[in-house]
Coordinates of C-alpha atoms in Angstrom, one line a residue:
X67 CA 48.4 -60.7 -23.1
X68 CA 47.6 -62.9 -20.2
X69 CA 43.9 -62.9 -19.3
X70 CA 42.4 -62.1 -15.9
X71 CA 39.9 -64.1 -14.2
X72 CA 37.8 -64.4 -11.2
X73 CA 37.1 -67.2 -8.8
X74 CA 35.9 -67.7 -4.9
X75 CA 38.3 -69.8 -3.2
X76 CA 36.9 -71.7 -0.3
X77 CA 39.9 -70.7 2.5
X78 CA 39.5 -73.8 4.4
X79 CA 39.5 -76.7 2.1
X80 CA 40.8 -74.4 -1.4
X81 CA 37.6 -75.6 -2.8
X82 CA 37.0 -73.6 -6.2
X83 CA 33.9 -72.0 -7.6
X84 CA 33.5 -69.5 -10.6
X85 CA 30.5 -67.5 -8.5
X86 CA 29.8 -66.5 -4.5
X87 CA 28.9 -69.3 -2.6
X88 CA 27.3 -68.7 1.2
X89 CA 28.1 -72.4 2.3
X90 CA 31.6 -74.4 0.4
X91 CA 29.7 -77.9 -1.0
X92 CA 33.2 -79.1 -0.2
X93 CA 33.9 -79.0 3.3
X94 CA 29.8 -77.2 4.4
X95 CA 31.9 -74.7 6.3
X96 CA 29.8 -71.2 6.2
X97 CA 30.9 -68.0 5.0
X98 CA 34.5 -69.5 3.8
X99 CA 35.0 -68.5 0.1
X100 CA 37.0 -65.4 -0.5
X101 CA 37.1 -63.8 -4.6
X102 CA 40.9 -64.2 -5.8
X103 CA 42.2 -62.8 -9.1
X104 CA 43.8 -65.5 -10.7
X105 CA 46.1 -64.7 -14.1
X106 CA 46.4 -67.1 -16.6
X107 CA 49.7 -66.5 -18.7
X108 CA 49.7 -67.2 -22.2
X109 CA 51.5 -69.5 -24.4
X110 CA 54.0 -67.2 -25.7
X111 CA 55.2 -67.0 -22.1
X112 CA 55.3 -70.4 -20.4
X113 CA 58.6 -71.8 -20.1
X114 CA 60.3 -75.0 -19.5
X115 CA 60.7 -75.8 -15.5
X116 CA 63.9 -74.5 -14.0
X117 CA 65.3 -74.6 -10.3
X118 CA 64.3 -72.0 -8.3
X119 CA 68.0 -71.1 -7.2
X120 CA 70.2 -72.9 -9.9
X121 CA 68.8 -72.4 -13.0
X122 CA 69.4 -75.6 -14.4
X123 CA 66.4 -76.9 -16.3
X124 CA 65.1 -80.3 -15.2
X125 CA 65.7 -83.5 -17.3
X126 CA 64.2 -87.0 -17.4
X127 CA 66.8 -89.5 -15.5
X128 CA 66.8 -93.5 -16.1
X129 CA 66.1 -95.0 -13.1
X130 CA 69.1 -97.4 -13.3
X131 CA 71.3 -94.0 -13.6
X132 CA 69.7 -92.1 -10.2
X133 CA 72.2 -92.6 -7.4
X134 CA 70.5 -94.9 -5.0
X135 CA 73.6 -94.4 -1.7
X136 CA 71.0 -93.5 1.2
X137 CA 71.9 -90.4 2.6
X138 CA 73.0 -89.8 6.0
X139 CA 70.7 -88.6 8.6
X140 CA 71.9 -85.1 10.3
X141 CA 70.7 -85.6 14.4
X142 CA 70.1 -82.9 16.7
X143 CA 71.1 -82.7 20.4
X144 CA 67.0 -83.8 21.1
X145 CA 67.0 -87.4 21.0
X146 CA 63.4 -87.1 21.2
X147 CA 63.0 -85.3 18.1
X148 CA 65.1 -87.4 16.5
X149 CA 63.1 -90.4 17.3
X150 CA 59.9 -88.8 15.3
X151 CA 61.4 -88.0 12.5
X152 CA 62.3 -91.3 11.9
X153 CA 66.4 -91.4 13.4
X154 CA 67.4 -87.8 12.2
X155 CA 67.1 -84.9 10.0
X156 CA 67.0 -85.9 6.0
X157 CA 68.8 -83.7 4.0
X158 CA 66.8 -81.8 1.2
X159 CA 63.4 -82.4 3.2
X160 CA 60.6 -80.5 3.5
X161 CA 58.8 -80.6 6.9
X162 CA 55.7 -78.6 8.1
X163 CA 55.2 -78.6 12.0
X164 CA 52.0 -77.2 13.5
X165 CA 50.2 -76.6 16.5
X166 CA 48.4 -74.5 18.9
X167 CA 49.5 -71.0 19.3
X168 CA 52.2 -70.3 22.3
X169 CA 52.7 -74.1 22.5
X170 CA 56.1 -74.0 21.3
X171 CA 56.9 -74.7 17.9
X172 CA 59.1 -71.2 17.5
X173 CA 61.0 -71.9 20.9
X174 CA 61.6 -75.9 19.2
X175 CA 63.1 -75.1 16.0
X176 CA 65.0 -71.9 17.4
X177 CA 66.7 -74.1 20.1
X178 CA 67.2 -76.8 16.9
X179 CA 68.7 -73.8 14.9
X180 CA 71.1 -73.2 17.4
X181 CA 72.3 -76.5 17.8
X182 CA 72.6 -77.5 14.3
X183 CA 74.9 -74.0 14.3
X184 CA 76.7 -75.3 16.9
X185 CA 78.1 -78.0 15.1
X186 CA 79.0 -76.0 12.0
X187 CA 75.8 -76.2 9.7
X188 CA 74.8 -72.9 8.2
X189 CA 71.1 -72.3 9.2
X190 CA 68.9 -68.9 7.8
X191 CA 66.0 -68.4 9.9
X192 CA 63.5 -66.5 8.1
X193 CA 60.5 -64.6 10.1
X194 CA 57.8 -63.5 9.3
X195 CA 55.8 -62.7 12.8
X196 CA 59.2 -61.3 14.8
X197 CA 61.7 -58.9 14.3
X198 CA 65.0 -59.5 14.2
X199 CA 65.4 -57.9 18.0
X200 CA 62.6 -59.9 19.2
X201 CA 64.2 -63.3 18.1
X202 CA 67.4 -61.9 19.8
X203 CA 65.8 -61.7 23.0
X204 CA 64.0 -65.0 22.7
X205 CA 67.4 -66.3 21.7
X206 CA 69.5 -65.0 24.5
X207 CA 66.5 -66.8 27.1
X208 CA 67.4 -69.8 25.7
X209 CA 70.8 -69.8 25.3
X210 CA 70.9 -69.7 21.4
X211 CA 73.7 -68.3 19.5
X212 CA 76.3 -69.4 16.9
X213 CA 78.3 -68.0 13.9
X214 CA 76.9 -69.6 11.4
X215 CA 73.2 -68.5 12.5
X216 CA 71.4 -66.1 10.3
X217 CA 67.8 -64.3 11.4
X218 CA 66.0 -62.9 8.6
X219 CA 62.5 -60.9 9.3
X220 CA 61.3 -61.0 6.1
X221 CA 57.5 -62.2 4.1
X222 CA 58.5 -61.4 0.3
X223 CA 59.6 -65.0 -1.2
X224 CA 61.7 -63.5 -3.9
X225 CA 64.0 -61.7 -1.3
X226 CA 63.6 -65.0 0.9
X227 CA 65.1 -66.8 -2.6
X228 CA 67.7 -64.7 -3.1
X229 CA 68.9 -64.3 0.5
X230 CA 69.2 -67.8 0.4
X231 CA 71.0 -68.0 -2.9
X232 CA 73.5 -65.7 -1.1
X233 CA 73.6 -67.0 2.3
X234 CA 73.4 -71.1 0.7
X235 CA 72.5 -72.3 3.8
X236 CA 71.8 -76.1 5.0
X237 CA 68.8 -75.7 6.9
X238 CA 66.2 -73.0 6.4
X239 CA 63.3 -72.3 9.3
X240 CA 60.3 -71.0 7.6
X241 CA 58.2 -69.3 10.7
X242 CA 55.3 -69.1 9.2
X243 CA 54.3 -70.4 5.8
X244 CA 50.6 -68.1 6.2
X245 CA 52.8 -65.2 6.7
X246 CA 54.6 -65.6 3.4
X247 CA 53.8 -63.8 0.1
X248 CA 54.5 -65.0 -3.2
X249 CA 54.5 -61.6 -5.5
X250 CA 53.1 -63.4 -8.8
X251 CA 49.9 -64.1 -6.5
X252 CA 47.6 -61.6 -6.4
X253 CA 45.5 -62.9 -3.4
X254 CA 45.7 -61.8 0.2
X255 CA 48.7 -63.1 2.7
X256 CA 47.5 -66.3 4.3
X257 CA 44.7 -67.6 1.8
X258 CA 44.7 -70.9 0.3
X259 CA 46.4 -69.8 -3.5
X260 CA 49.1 -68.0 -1.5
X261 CA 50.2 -70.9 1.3
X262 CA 50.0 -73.1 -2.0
X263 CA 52.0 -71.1 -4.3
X264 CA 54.9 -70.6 -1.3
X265 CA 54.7 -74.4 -0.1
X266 CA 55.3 -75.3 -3.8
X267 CA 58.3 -72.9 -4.3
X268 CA 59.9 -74.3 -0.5
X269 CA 59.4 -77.6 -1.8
X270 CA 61.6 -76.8 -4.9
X271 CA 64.2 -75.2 -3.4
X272 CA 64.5 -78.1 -0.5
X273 CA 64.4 -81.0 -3.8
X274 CA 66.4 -78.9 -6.3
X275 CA 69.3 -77.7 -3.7
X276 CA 69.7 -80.3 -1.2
X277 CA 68.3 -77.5 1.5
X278 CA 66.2 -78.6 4.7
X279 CA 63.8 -76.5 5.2
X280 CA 61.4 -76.3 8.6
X281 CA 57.8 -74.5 8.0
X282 CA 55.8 -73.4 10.7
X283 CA 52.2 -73.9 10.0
X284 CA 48.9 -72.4 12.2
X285 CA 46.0 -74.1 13.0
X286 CA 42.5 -73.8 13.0
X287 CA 40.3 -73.8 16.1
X288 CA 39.5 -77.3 15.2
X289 CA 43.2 -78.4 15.7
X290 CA 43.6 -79.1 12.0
X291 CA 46.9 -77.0 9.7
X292 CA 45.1 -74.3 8.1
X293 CA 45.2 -74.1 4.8
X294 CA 44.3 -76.4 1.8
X295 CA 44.9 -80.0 2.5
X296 CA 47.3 -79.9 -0.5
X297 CA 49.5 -78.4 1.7
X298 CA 50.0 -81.6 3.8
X299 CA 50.1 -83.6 1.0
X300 CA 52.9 -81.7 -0.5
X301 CA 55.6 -82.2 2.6
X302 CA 57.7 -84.9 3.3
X303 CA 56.9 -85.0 6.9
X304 CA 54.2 -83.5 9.2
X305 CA 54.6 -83.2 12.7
X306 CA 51.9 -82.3 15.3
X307 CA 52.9 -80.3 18.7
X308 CA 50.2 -80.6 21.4
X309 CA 49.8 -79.8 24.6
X310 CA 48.2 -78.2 27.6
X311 CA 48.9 -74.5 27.9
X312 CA 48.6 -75.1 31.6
X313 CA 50.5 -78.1 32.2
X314 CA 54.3 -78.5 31.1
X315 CA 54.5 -81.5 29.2
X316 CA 54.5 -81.3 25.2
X317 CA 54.3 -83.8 22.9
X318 CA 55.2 -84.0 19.1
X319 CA 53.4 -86.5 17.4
X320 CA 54.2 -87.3 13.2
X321 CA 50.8 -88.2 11.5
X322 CA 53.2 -88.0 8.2
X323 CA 56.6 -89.4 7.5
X324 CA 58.0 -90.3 4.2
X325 CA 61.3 -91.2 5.7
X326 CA 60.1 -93.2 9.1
X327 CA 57.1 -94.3 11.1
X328 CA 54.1 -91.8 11.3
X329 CA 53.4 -93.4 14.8
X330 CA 56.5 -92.2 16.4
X331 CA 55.9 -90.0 19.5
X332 CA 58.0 -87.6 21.5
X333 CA 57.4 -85.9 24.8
X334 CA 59.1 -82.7 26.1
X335 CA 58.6 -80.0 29.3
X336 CA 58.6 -76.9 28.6
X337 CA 60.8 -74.4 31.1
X338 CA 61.8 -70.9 30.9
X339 CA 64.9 -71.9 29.1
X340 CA 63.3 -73.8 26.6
X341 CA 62.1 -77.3 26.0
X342 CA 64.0 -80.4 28.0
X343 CA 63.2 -84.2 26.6
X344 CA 61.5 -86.1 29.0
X345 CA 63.7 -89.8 29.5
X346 CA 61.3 -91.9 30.9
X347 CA 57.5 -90.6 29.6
X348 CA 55.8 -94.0 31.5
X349 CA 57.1 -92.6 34.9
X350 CA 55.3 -89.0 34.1
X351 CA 51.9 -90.4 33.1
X352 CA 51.7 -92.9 36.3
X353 CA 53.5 -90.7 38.9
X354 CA 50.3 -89.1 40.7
X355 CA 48.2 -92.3 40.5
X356 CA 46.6 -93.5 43.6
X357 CA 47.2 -96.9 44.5
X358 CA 43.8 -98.3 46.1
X359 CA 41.8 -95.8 43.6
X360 CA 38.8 -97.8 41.6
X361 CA 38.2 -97.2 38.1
X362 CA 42.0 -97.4 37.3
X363 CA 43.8 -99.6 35.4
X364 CA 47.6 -99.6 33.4
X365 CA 48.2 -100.2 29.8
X366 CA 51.0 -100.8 27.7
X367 CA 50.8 -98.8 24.7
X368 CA 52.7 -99.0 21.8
X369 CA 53.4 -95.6 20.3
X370 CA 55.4 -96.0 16.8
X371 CA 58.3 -98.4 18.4
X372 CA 58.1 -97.1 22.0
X373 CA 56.2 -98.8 24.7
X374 CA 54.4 -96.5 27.2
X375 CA 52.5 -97.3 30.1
X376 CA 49.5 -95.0 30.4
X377 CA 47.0 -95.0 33.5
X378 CA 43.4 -95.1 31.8
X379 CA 40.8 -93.7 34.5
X380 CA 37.0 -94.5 34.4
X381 CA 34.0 -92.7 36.5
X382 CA 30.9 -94.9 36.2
X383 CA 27.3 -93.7 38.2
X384 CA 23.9 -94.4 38.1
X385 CA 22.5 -91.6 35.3
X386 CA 20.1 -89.0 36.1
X387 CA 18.7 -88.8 32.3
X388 CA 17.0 -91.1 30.3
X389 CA 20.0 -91.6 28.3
X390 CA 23.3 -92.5 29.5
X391 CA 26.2 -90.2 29.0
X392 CA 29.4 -91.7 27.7
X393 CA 33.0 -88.9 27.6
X394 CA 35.7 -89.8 26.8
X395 CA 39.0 -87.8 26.7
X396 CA 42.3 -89.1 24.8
X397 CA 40.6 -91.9 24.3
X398 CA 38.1 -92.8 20.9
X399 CA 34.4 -92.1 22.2
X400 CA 32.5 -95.0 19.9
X401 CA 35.8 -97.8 21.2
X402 CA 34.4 -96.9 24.4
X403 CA 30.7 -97.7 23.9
X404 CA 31.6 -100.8 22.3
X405 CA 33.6 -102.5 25.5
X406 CA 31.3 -101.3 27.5
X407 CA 28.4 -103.0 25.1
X408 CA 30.8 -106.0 25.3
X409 CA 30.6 -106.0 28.9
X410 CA 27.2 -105.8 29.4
X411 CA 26.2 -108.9 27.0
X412 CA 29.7 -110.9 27.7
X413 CA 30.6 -110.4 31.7
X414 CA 26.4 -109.4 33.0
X415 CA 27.3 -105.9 34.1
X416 CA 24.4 -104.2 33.9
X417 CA 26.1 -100.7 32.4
X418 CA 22.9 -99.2 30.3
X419 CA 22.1 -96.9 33.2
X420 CA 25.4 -95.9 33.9
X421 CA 27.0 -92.8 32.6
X422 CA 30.7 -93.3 32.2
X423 CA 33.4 -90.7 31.9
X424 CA 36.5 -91.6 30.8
X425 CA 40.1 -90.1 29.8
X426 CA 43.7 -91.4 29.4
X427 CA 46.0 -89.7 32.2
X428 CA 48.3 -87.5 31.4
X429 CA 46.9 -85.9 28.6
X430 CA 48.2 -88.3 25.7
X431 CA 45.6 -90.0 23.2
X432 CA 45.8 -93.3 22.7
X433 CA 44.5 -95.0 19.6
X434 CA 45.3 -98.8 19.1
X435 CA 43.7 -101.9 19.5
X436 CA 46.0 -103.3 22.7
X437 CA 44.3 -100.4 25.1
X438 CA 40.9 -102.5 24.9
X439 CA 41.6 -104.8 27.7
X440 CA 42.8 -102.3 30.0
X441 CA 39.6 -99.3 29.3
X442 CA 37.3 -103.0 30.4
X443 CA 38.8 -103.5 33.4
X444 CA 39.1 -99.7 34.4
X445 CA 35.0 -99.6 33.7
X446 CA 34.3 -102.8 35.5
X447 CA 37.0 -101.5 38.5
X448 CA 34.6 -98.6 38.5
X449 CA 31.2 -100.3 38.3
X450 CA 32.3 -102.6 41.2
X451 CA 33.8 -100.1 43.4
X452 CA 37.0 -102.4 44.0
X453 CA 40.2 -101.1 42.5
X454 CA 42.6 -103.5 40.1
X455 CA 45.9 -104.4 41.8
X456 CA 48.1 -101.2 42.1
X457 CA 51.1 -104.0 40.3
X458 CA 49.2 -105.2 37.7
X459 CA 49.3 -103.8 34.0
X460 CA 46.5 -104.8 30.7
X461 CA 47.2 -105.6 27.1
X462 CA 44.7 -106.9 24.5
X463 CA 42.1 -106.2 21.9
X464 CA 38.9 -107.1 22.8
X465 CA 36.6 -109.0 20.0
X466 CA 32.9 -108.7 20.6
X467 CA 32.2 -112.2 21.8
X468 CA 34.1 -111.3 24.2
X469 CA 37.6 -113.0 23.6
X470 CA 40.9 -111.4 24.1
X471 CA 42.9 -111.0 20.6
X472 CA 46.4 -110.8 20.3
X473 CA 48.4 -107.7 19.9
X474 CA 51.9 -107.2 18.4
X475 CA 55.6 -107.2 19.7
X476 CA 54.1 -108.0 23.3
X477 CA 58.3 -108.7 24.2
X478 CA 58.4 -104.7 24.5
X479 CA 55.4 -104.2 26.7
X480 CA 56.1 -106.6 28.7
X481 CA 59.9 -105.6 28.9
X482 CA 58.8 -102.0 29.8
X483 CA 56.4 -103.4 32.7
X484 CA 59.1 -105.0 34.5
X485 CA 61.6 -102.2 34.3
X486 CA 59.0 -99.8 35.9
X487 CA 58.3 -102.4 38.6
X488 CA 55.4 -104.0 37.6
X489 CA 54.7 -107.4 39.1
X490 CA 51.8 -108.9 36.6
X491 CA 50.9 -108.1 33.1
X492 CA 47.5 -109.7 31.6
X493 CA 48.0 -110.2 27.9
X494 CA 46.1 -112.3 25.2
X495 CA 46.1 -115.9 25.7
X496 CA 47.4 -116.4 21.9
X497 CA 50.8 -114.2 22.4
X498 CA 52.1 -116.7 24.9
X499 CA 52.4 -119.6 22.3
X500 CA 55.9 -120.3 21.1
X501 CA 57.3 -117.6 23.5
X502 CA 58.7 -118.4 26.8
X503 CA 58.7 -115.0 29.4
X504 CA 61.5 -115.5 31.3
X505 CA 61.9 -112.1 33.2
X506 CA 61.5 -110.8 36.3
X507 CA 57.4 -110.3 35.8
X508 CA 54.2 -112.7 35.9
X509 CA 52.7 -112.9 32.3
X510 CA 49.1 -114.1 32.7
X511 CA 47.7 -115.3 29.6
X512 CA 43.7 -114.5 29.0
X513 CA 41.5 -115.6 26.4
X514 CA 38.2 -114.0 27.9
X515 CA 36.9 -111.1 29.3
X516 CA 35.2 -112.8 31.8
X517 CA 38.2 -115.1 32.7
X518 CA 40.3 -111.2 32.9
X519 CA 37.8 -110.0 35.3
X520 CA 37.8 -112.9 37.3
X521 CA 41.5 -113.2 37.9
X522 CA 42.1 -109.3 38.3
X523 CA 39.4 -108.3 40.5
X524 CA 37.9 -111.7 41.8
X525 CA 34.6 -113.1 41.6

C-alpha cells in the first residue's frame, strides 16, 4: 500500500522541509511554507515511462539514428513576435509567457490562436479563469474566429489530456498553468507540487506528440513567475510581457530561448482591438524629446540583433542630505554610480553633492555595456546645464580610467542613426580600425571620456 507523508513546501521557491518553518532558509521569505500530503507509491506499482497521449513506452535511440532535418518554423501574422522567439514558432515546444495581470498576455495568444486557425492549424484553447462565453466576447472584440478553433474552460488535466487526444490539435494555449489541477496531487490548485506536476505532464505531451503548447504563467508582486524556479527551468522558452498599465506600449522581452537569442525584444500598442506591432520602436522612444533640453543624450542600443535608439534623461542638483541620492529607472542603479564615480576622478566634475535621478525614456530597460558613454554625457549635460547636440547620438563602454571601450557590431548602430536622421554618432576610438563608414553620418571616434566631453559639449 503506498505510504502517506507529510511535508511543508515553501510556495515561493518549492523549498522542502519535513516540519513548520516561520521563515524558508531557502529564499528568507516569511510565512511561505504550506503542509502538502505527498504519496509515495510502492514498488509493486511503478511502471516503465509511457507517453502521456500515445502510449508507447520510451526507448533509448543511438544518436547517429535520431533524425537531425531541422524542423520548420511555423510564423504568425506578428512579425514582432516572431522575432523573439527566435524567427517562428517550433513545433513540439513548450513556452511559458508571464506578466503583470491585465497587461495582455490572454488578448496575445488569443489573437495568435486565431491567426494560426486562420491558416488551417487546429488550435485547443484551454481556460481555466474564463468561460467559454467570456472568451467569445473577448474574441468577437478582437476579431478572432476560425473553424478549426476550439475553447475549452476546463482545470482537471486528465479531461485536458483526453480532450486533446480527441481534438489532436497543433497548438494548445494553456491560460493558466496555476489554475490547473493534476488529480494524483493532493495539494491545493496553484502551489508549488501542483504547477510542477502539470508543467511536467505539458512538457510531455508537447515532446512526445509534436504539440506546441503556450502556458500562461502569473507573477508575483516582485515581477518574478510564480511558482518554483523549476518551472522556468523546465520550458523551452520564457517570455516576459511588460508594460505600463497607463501607457500603450508593451514589450515582450525572452530572458529564455532554447531555439534563438534570449536578448531578442519586441514592442507592441495595445488598442481596443487588440495588440498592433510597433514598426519603427526608435521613433516611439525619441518622439517627445525636447531638443535644447539638458541632461539628455541618445544611445544606440543593441537589443538581441535589433538596434534601438533610446533617449537616456539625467536630473542632477545640489543635495539637501548628507548623502547624495542616486535613482535610477530602466537603467542598472550601481552602473550608474560608477560613471558618475568615473566622472568625478577622470573629467573633475565635482558630482559627490549631487543627487542624480535617472531613467531611460520610454519605459524600456536597458542593460549592456554600449549605454555607458551616452548615461556620462546625459549626467555631465545635466551638471553643466548645457544640452548635447539635438543630432548627435553615444556608443561605448566606459572603463574606469576613463577610456572608451569598444562595443560590438557598431555597422548596425550606426546604420540605424543615419536612417532616423542623425548627423553624428560618438563611438569608441578602437571600432573605427579596419572599417571605413562611408554613409551618410559623421562617426567620431573617442578614446576618452574627457576627449567625449570635450568635443560634444565644449570646453
Amino acid at each position: 500500500m503506498a505510504k502517506v507523508r507529510t511535508q511543508y513546501v515553501c510556495q515561493n521557491c518549492g523549498y522542502n522541509s519535513p516540519r513548520y518553518l516561520g521563515r524558508c532558509p531557502n529564499c528568507g521569505e516569511w510565512n511561505t511554507l504550506v503542509e502538502e500530503q505527498v504519496q509515495s507509491a510502492s514498488s509493486s506499482t511503478q511502471k516503465r515511462a509511457t507517453t502521456t497521449l500515445t502510449g508507447l513506452v520510451s526507448k533509448p535511440q543511438k544518436i547517429s539514428e535520431i533524425d537531425s532535418k531541422e524542423m520548420p518554423r511555423v510564423k504568425t501574422k506578428l512579425n514582432e513576435l516572431n522575432r523573439v522567439l527566435g524567427g517562428g514558432i517550433v513545433p513540439g515546444s513548450l513556452i511559458l509567457i508571464g506578466g503583470d495581470p491585465g497587461i495582455g498576455k490572454s488578448t496575445l495568444l488569443l489573437q495568435v490562436s486565431g491567426q494560426l486557425s486562420d491558416d488551417k492549424h487546429r488550435v485547443l484553447y484551454v481556460s481555466g479563469e474564463e468561460s467559454g462565453t467570456q472568451i467569445k466576447m473577448r474574441a468577437e472584440r478582437l476579431g478572432v474566429s476560425g473553424d478549426e478553433f476550439y475553447v475549452y474552460p476546463e482545470t482537471n488535466m486528465e479531461s485536458i489530456q483526453e480532450t486533446i487526444r480527441d481534438i489532436n490539435p497543433e497548438y494548445v494555449i494553456i491560460d493558466s498553468v496555476q489554475t490547473m489541477q493534476a488529480t494524483d496531487v493532493t495539494a491545493a490548485i496553484g502551489s508549488v507540487s501542483q504547477i510542477r506536476e502539470v508543467t511536467a505532464q505539458l512538457m510531455q505531451i508537447a515532446k512526445s506528440n509534436n504539440i506546441t503548447i503556450f502556458v500562461v504563467g502569473h507573477v508575483t508582486k516582485g515581477g518574478a513567475l510564480a511558482g518554483p524556479k523549476i518551472l522556468e527551468h523546465m520550458v523551452d522558452t520564457v517570455l516576459y510581457f511588460e508594460g505600463d498599465l497607463h501607457h500603450t506600449y508593451r514589450i515582450l522581452r525572452s530572458v529564455k530561448n532554447r531555439f534563438g537569442s534570449t536578448n531578442e525584444l519586441g514592442i507592441f500598442e495595445m488598442h481596443t482591438n487588440g495588440l498592433s506591432e510597433v514598426q519603427n520602436p526608435s521613433e516611439i522612444f525619441l518622439e517627445e524629446r525636447l531638443r535644447d533640453a539638458t541632461g539628455s543624450a541618445v544611445v544606440v542600443s543593441l537589443e538581441g540583433t535589433r538596434p534601438i535608439l533610446v533617449e537616456i534623461q539625467a536630473l542632477v542638483t545640489p543635495t539637501v542630505y548628507g548623502n547624495a541620492q542616486r535613482t535610477a529607472t530602466g537603467l542598472n542603479r550601481n552602473r550608474v554610480s560608477l560613471i558618475m564615480a568615473v566622472l568625478e576622478k577622470r573629467a573633475n566634475l565635482m558630482l559627490q553633492n549631487q543627487d542624480a535621478y535617472l531613467k531611460a525614456a520610454g519605459g524600456v530597460k536597458l542593460d549592456e555595456p554600449a549605454i555607458d558613454l551616452a548615461i556620462a554625457m546625459s549626467i555631465a549635460s545635466s551638471y553643466r546645464d548645457k544640452g548635447t547636440n539635438a543630432s548627435d547620438a553615444f556608443v561605448g563602454e566606459l572603463g574606469l580610467t576613463g577610456e572608451i571601450r569598444r562595443v560590438n557590431r557598431i555597422e548596425q548602430r550606426v546604420a540605424e542613426a543615419q536612417k532616423l536622421g542623425f548627423e553624428r554618432i560618438f563611438v569608441p576610438k578602437n571600432n573605427l580600425k579596419g572599417w571605413n563608414p562611408t554613409t551618410g553620418i559623421q562617426v567620431i571616434g573617442v578614446s576618452t571620456i574627457k576627449e567625449a566631453l570635450r568635443l560634444a559639449l565644449g570646453n
